[in-house]
Every structure is written in C-alpha cells, then in structure tokens.
C-alpha cells in the first residue's frame, strides 16, 4: 500500500486489474440471475456496481465474496482463482466485505469490537505499513494503537469507550467498516452501505470512503445513492437483467442512453404498479 495523493484530486490511476470477474453465470433453478458477466476492478480504484432492483448486483457481490457459487465462470483476485474458496479464505486474501450492524458486538465497547477483530486476523500489511510497525506479531500495545488508528480513520474514536449498542445507526455502520478494516483488506466490498442513513450520516460515510480511496484501498461499491456513486467512483459498471450494459467513468455512464432507459423503464413499470 502507498499513501497516495489525497482522494478527490483524481490522479490518473494505472489500470492494473486487482479483481477479475470472468464469464460469471448464476442460475437459481430456471431463473437466470446473471449471464456471462465480465468486468475488472483495477488496483486502487473505486468501482461502483449499479442497476435497477433485481439486476443481479447482490448476487454478483455474493459470488465475489464466496457466499454463493457461480453456475459458470471464475473470479480472480490478484491472479488467484477464488473458485471453491470459503468466505473466510477469501477474506484471508485481503478481499474483505463490510459487515452490517448485526455483526457489531452490541454489548462490548466500540474499542473492544475492533480489538476483537484485530485478534482474529492474521498478519497485517495495511496497518503495519501505515503505522510503520515491525514485521513480527504485533504486541498488545501495538494492537491497541492500531485499534485507535482505525477508529480515528472511521471517525468514531470519540466513542471508543462506549458500548457499541449505544451508537447511532450511522456510527454503527462506521464501526462495521472499522471491523472490516481490522481484517486487513487490500480490497473492500460494500453492498448498499448507506441504505437507511440520513443525509449527514451518508456524508460522513462518504468522507470515510474518500479517505480509504486516498490510502490506495481498492473498493467495490454496490449502491443506489446516485450522488454518492457519481461523486466517489472512478468507474461504474451497470447491470440490468443479469447482464452488464455499460462500463465507464461516471460522466459517460450518466449520459449513456441504455443506462437511462434501464432506470426509466423500471421507474415507469413501478409507477404503473403503484
Ligand atoms: N437465493 C435466491 N434464489 C432465487 N432467486 C434469487 C436468489 N437471490 C436472488 N434471486 C433473484 O436473482 C435476481 C437478482 O437478484 P439480486 O442479485 O438480489 O438483485 P439486486 O441486488 O441487483 O437487486 C432477482 O430476480 C432475484 O429475485
Ligand atoms: Mg441487492
């Protein structure tokens, strides 16, 4: 990991594929949820996966994180096939999904939550590099320092001593990101992380993602919130009916007639039903 230019300056990033989704198909009985899906997420890139409800985004997310097996195709991370790997083995490769609020231990402190995450994981590289820590196993003191750094990064350090269950909804989601960071990701995957958040919680969450982006963490974001997607993404992949219909930078996606049609089409159907 390198500490790169502050995010938002959008320095051009070299296109080195980190994650490759190759010819993925997913069938649920007779239903084709995904057919022949292909895209890459490049190192250090924020890639958003968008599309109308039922497009297959969560299914794709679950394939990548090992919670579902594809009917066909391969996902590779840094050249290694993820076929047949269990979710925890994929996490061990540095590919970490954020946890929802239910994964936060409600009855222990915010700080202890992150310490638990740090004790569970193996060797660090992200935090070792960031804090210039030696390569031996971290001492308890170093783990505590790391936990505080992570909490500072996600902006809940001031609540470190409080019981996790006492945090607001938005702060619990940020603690979920802290737990994911404790697992030492090189790539972070988020499925609708700001759903249910109010505007200020969403803004705080976006600031954290922007910081992580600036640290060189590769991010795959599945999200409905278009201002957020347009504001933070280097590239956007659009799915509709289980297929990729567009892949490009935000400006190109915003003006893509097929993308506009996919969203308007669903909107029109939904309005007709309501
Ligand atoms: N476990 C499952 N069993 C059967 N059908 C499923 C299952 N999961 C998702 N689907 C179907 O697959 C399609 C894609 O769903 P999903 O990936 O959740 O879409 P999105 O996240 O884009 O809204 C939908 O038609 C959905 O009903
Ligand atoms: Mg979904």
Short mmCIF file of C-alpha atoms and ligand atoms in Angstrom, two decimals:
data_model
loop_
_atom_site.label_atom_id
_atom_site.label_comp_id
_atom_site.label_asym_id
_atom_site.label_seq_id
_atom_site.Cartn_x
_atom_site.Cartn_y
_atom_site.Cartn_z
CA UNK A 1 0.00 0.00 0.00
CA UNK A 2 1.18 3.51 -0.71
CA UNK A 3 -0.13 6.71 0.78
CA UNK A 4 -1.08 8.45 -2.44
CA UNK A 5 -2.39 11.89 -3.30
CA UNK A 6 -5.46 12.98 -1.32
CA UNK A 7 -8.59 11.48 -2.80
CA UNK A 8 -10.71 13.81 -4.84
CA UNK A 9 -7.75 15.09 -6.82
CA UNK A 10 -8.40 12.12 -9.10
CA UNK A 11 -4.80 11.48 -10.09
CA UNK A 12 -4.89 9.08 -13.04
CA UNK A 13 -4.52 5.52 -11.78
CA UNK A 14 -2.64 2.80 -13.61
CA UNK A 15 -5.05 0.15 -14.79
CA UNK A 16 -3.74 -2.99 -13.15
CA UNK A 17 -6.58 -5.44 -12.60
CA UNK A 18 -6.97 -6.46 -8.95
CA UNK A 19 -10.26 -8.36 -9.23
CA UNK A 20 -11.40 -10.01 -12.44
CA UNK A 21 -14.95 -11.30 -12.93
CA UNK A 22 -14.75 -13.70 -15.89
CA UNK A 23 -17.79 -15.14 -17.66
CA UNK A 24 -19.84 -15.49 -14.47
CA UNK A 25 -23.31 -17.03 -14.78
CA UNK A 26 -25.68 -17.75 -11.91
CA UNK A 27 -28.86 -19.79 -12.29
CA UNK A 28 -31.38 -20.23 -9.47
CA UNK A 29 -33.35 -23.20 -10.79
CA UNK A 30 -34.84 -21.88 -14.01
CA UNK A 31 -34.11 -18.22 -13.19
CA UNK A 32 -31.00 -16.74 -14.81
CA UNK A 33 -29.86 -14.17 -12.22
CA UNK A 34 -26.56 -13.42 -14.01
CA UNK A 35 -25.45 -14.36 -17.51
CA UNK A 36 -21.88 -14.03 -18.79
CA UNK A 37 -20.77 -11.16 -16.56
CA UNK A 38 -17.28 -9.76 -17.21
CA UNK A 39 -15.54 -6.84 -15.56
CA UNK A 40 -12.33 -5.91 -13.76
CA UNK A 41 -11.72 -3.76 -10.72
CA UNK A 42 -8.29 -2.14 -11.00
CA UNK A 43 -5.85 -1.70 -8.13
CA UNK A 44 -6.69 1.38 -6.06
CA UNK A 45 -9.88 2.07 -7.96
CA UNK A 46 -13.37 2.77 -6.62
CA UNK A 47 -15.72 0.80 -8.84
CA UNK A 48 -19.46 1.07 -8.33
CA UNK A 49 -21.82 -1.65 -9.46
CA UNK A 50 -25.25 -0.17 -10.12
CA UNK A 51 -28.51 -1.21 -11.77
CA UNK A 52 -32.24 -1.45 -11.11
CA UNK A 53 -33.64 -3.76 -8.40
CA UNK A 54 -33.24 -7.40 -9.36
CA UNK A 55 -30.41 -6.65 -11.80
CA UNK A 56 -28.13 -9.18 -10.07
CA UNK A 57 -25.85 -6.85 -8.08
CA UNK A 58 -26.14 -8.61 -4.72
CA UNK A 59 -25.80 -11.98 -6.44
CA UNK A 60 -22.55 -10.78 -8.06
CA UNK A 61 -21.38 -9.45 -4.68
CA UNK A 62 -22.11 -12.81 -3.03
CA UNK A 63 -20.22 -14.67 -5.76
CA UNK A 64 -17.14 -12.47 -5.33
CA UNK A 65 -17.16 -12.84 -1.53
CA UNK A 66 -17.66 -16.62 -1.69
CA UNK A 67 -21.16 -16.72 -0.20
CA UNK A 68 -22.56 -18.16 -3.46
CA UNK A 69 -21.02 -20.49 -6.04
CA UNK A 70 -21.39 -19.48 -9.69
CA UNK A 71 -23.02 -21.82 -12.17
CA UNK A 72 -20.23 -20.90 -14.59
CA UNK A 73 -17.17 -18.69 -14.68
CA UNK A 74 -14.28 -17.63 -12.48
CA UNK A 75 -13.43 -14.75 -10.18
CA UNK A 76 -9.73 -13.99 -9.73
CA UNK A 77 -8.08 -11.75 -7.18
CA UNK A 78 -4.52 -10.69 -7.97
CA UNK A 79 -4.26 -13.68 -10.29
CA UNK A 80 -5.58 -16.28 -7.81
CA UNK A 81 -8.82 -18.06 -8.69
CA UNK A 82 -11.40 -17.79 -5.90
CA UNK A 83 -13.28 -20.85 -7.18
CA UNK A 84 -14.16 -23.15 -4.30
CA UNK A 85 -12.74 -20.84 -1.62
CA UNK A 86 -14.75 -20.28 1.56
CA UNK A 87 -15.67 -16.71 2.57
CA UNK A 88 -13.03 -16.63 5.35
CA UNK A 89 -10.36 -17.84 2.91
CA UNK A 90 -11.29 -15.02 0.53
CA UNK A 91 -11.08 -12.57 3.45
CA UNK A 92 -7.62 -14.00 4.15
CA UNK A 93 -6.56 -12.94 0.64
CA UNK A 94 -7.34 -9.33 1.56
CA UNK A 95 -10.78 -9.19 -0.05
CA UNK A 96 -12.99 -8.01 2.81
CA UNK A 97 -16.68 -7.18 2.83
CA UNK A 98 -18.09 -4.70 5.31
CA UNK A 99 -20.34 -6.04 7.97
CA UNK A 100 -23.82 -4.87 8.64
CA UNK A 101 -24.90 -3.62 12.04
CA UNK A 102 -25.78 -7.15 13.15
CA UNK A 103 -22.09 -8.12 13.05
CA UNK A 104 -21.14 -5.47 15.60
CA UNK A 105 -20.91 -6.91 19.12
CA UNK A 106 -23.58 -4.80 20.78
CA UNK A 107 -22.70 -5.37 24.44
CA UNK A 108 -18.96 -4.64 24.41
CA UNK A 109 -17.22 -1.31 23.84
CA UNK A 110 -16.51 0.19 20.45
CA UNK A 111 -12.80 -0.22 21.15
CA UNK A 112 -13.17 -3.87 22.21
CA UNK A 113 -15.06 -4.57 18.99
CA UNK A 114 -12.07 -3.50 16.92
CA UNK A 115 -9.60 -5.29 19.24
CA UNK A 116 -11.59 -8.50 18.77
CA UNK A 117 -11.34 -8.04 15.01
CA UNK A 118 -7.58 -7.42 15.22
CA UNK A 119 -7.00 -10.50 17.37
CA UNK A 120 -8.94 -12.63 14.89
CA UNK A 121 -6.98 -11.66 11.84
CA UNK A 122 -3.53 -12.89 10.89
CA UNK A 123 -0.67 -10.74 9.69
CA UNK A 124 -1.23 -7.13 8.81
CA UNK A 125 0.13 -5.25 5.86
CA UNK A 126 -2.16 -2.23 5.58
CA UNK A 127 -1.77 -1.24 9.22
CA UNK A 128 1.85 -2.36 9.53
CA UNK A 129 2.67 -0.10 6.62
CA UNK A 130 0.57 2.78 7.80
CA UNK A 131 1.99 2.72 11.29
CA UNK A 132 5.48 1.58 10.22
CA UNK A 133 5.21 -1.43 12.53
CA UNK A 134 7.79 -4.21 12.59
CA UNK A 135 7.07 -7.48 10.81
CA UNK A 136 6.84 -9.62 13.98
CA UNK A 137 3.48 -10.28 15.54
CA UNK A 138 2.12 -7.07 16.97
CA UNK A 139 2.29 -6.63 20.72
CA UNK A 140 -0.86 -5.88 22.68
CA UNK A 141 0.23 -2.22 22.85
CA UNK A 142 0.64 -2.11 19.07
CA UNK A 143 -2.77 -3.74 18.57
CA UNK A 144 -4.32 -1.12 20.83
CA UNK A 145 -2.63 1.67 18.86
CA UNK A 146 -3.87 0.10 15.63
CA UNK A 147 -7.41 -0.11 17.01
CA UNK A 148 -7.31 3.60 17.89
CA UNK A 149 -5.95 4.47 14.42
CA UNK A 150 -8.78 2.53 12.78
CA UNK A 151 -11.39 4.24 14.97
CA UNK A 152 -9.88 7.65 14.15
CA UNK A 153 -9.98 6.83 10.46
CA UNK A 154 -13.70 5.98 10.53
CA UNK A 155 -14.45 8.91 12.85
CA UNK A 156 -15.79 7.09 15.93
CA UNK A 157 -12.68 7.39 18.11
CA UNK A 158 -14.53 9.75 20.46
CA UNK A 159 -16.94 6.87 21.23
CA UNK A 160 -14.19 4.26 21.79
CA UNK A 161 -15.13 3.60 25.43
CA UNK A 162 -18.89 3.45 24.84
CA UNK A 163 -20.93 0.30 24.48
CA UNK A 164 -21.32 -0.38 20.75
CA UNK A 165 -25.09 -0.79 21.09
CA UNK A 166 -25.37 2.83 22.23
CA UNK A 167 -24.08 4.22 18.90
CA UNK A 168 -26.39 5.82 16.35
CA UNK A 169 -27.29 3.83 13.24
CA UNK A 170 -24.73 5.69 11.12
CA UNK A 171 -21.94 5.25 13.68
CA UNK A 172 -22.71 1.51 13.98
CA UNK A 173 -22.29 1.24 10.22
CA UNK A 174 -18.96 3.08 10.53
CA UNK A 175 -17.96 0.63 13.25
CA UNK A 176 -18.84 -2.12 10.76
CA UNK A 177 -16.29 -0.57 8.40
CA UNK A 178 -13.78 -0.45 11.28
CA UNK A 179 -14.30 -4.19 11.82
CA UNK A 180 -13.71 -4.81 8.13
CA UNK A 181 -10.52 -2.71 8.30
CA UNK A 182 -9.35 -4.76 11.28
CA UNK A 183 -9.37 -7.78 8.93
CA UNK A 184 -6.65 -6.03 6.92
CA UNK A 185 -8.17 -5.50 3.50
CA UNK A 186 -6.43 -4.65 0.27
CA UNK A 187 -9.88 -4.51 -1.28
CA UNK A 188 -13.11 -3.54 0.46
CA UNK A 189 -16.56 -4.62 -0.76
CA UNK A 190 -19.71 -2.79 0.30
CA UNK A 191 -23.31 -3.71 -0.57
CA UNK A 192 -25.58 -0.67 -0.15
CA UNK A 193 -23.63 0.70 2.83
CA UNK A 194 -25.62 3.93 3.21
CA UNK A 195 -29.12 2.45 2.89
CA UNK A 196 -31.25 3.73 5.75
CA UNK A 197 -28.81 6.53 6.58
CA UNK A 198 -29.82 10.18 6.78
CA UNK A 199 -28.03 12.84 4.72
CA UNK A 200 -25.41 13.73 7.34
CA UNK A 201 -24.66 10.04 8.09
CA UNK A 202 -24.29 9.42 4.35
CA UNK A 203 -21.92 12.40 4.03
CA UNK A 204 -19.81 11.09 6.95
CA UNK A 205 -19.71 7.64 5.37
CA UNK A 206 -18.64 9.10 2.05
CA UNK A 207 -15.81 11.01 3.72
CA UNK A 208 -14.51 7.74 5.17
CA UNK A 209 -14.62 6.03 1.76
CA UNK A 210 -12.81 9.00 0.25
CA UNK A 211 -10.06 8.65 2.88
CA UNK A 212 -9.71 4.92 2.20
CA UNK A 213 -9.54 5.63 -1.51
CA UNK A 214 -6.74 8.11 -0.81
CA UNK A 215 -4.89 5.34 1.07
CA UNK A 216 -4.97 3.16 -2.03
CA UNK A 217 -7.58 0.65 -0.85
CA UNK A 218 -9.44 -0.85 -3.84
CA UNK A 219 -13.20 -0.52 -3.35
CA UNK A 220 -16.19 -2.28 -4.92
CA UNK A 221 -19.37 -0.44 -4.04
CA UNK A 222 -22.90 -1.66 -4.77
CA UNK A 223 -25.07 1.40 -4.20
CA UNK A 224 -28.37 3.06 -5.07
CA UNK A 225 -27.43 6.56 -3.91
CA UNK A 226 -26.58 8.19 -7.25
CA UNK A 227 -24.98 11.41 -5.96
CA UNK A 228 -22.66 9.24 -3.85
CA UNK A 229 -21.90 6.88 -6.75
CA UNK A 230 -21.22 9.74 -9.15
CA UNK A 231 -19.12 11.59 -6.58
CA UNK A 232 -16.83 8.79 -5.49
CA UNK A 233 -16.44 6.34 -8.37
CA UNK A 234 -13.50 6.11 -10.74
CA UNK A 235 -15.58 3.78 -12.87
CA UNK A 236 -19.13 2.44 -12.90
CA UNK A 237 -20.41 -0.93 -14.12
CA UNK A 238 -24.14 -1.05 -14.86
CA UNK A 239 -26.16 -4.27 -14.78
CA UNK A 240 -29.69 -4.90 -15.97
CA UNK A 241 -31.46 -8.28 -16.02
CA UNK A 242 -28.26 -10.09 -15.04
CA UNK A 243 -26.15 -8.58 -17.82
CA UNK A 244 -23.56 -5.84 -18.00
CA UNK A 245 -24.98 -2.98 -20.06
CA UNK A 246 -22.33 -0.30 -19.51
CA UNK A 247 -18.81 0.09 -18.07
CA UNK A 248 -17.15 3.51 -17.93
CA UNK A 249 -16.36 6.67 -15.99
CA UNK A 250 -19.23 8.49 -14.23
CA UNK A 251 -19.67 11.15 -16.93
CA UNK A 252 -20.04 8.54 -19.68
CA UNK A 253 -22.47 6.46 -17.61
CA UNK A 254 -24.66 9.45 -16.78
CA UNK A 255 -25.16 10.17 -20.48
CA UNK A 256 -25.50 6.54 -21.64
CA UNK A 257 -28.92 6.07 -23.32
CA UNK A 258 -29.17 2.37 -22.40
CA UNK A 259 -28.49 3.18 -18.75
CA UNK A 260 -31.05 5.98 -18.73
CA UNK A 261 -33.55 3.62 -20.38
CA UNK A 262 -32.89 0.86 -17.81
CA UNK A 263 -33.64 3.23 -14.94
CA UNK A 264 -36.55 5.00 -16.62
CA UNK A 265 -38.00 1.65 -17.75
CA UNK A 266 -38.05 0.32 -14.20
CA UNK A 267 -39.41 3.63 -12.91
CA UNK A 268 -42.22 3.55 -15.45
CA UNK A 269 -43.16 -0.05 -14.56
CA UNK A 270 -43.03 0.73 -10.86
CA UNK A 271 -45.23 3.80 -11.31
CA UNK A 272 -47.71 1.72 -13.31
CA UNK A 273 -47.89 -0.81 -10.43
CA UNK A 274 -48.27 1.78 -7.66
N1 LIG B 1 -31.29 -17.16 -3.42
C1 LIG B 1 -32.04 -16.87 -4.49
N2 LIG B 1 -32.91 -17.78 -5.00
C2 LIG B 1 -33.66 -17.49 -6.08
N3 LIG B 1 -33.63 -16.32 -6.76
C3 LIG B 1 -32.78 -15.37 -6.29
C4 LIG B 1 -31.95 -15.59 -5.14
N4 LIG B 1 -31.21 -14.46 -4.92
C5 LIG B 1 -31.57 -13.57 -5.87
N5 LIG B 1 -32.51 -14.12 -6.71
C6 LIG B 1 -33.08 -13.48 -7.88
O1 LIG B 1 -31.99 -13.12 -8.73
C7 LIG B 1 -32.23 -11.86 -9.33
C8 LIG B 1 -31.13 -10.88 -8.94
O2 LIG B 1 -31.27 -10.56 -7.57
P1 LIG B 1 -30.23 -9.63 -6.79
O3 LIG B 1 -28.86 -10.07 -7.08
O4 LIG B 1 -30.65 -9.61 -5.36
O5 LIG B 1 -30.51 -8.20 -7.45
P2 LIG B 1 -30.08 -6.73 -6.98
O6 LIG B 1 -29.15 -6.85 -5.83
O7 LIG B 1 -29.48 -6.12 -8.20
O8 LIG B 1 -31.36 -6.02 -6.61
C9 LIG B 1 -33.63 -11.42 -8.88
O9 LIG B 1 -34.54 -11.83 -9.86
C10 LIG B 1 -33.81 -12.18 -7.60
O10 LIG B 1 -35.18 -12.40 -7.34
MG1 LIG B 2 -29.18 -6.01 -3.91
#
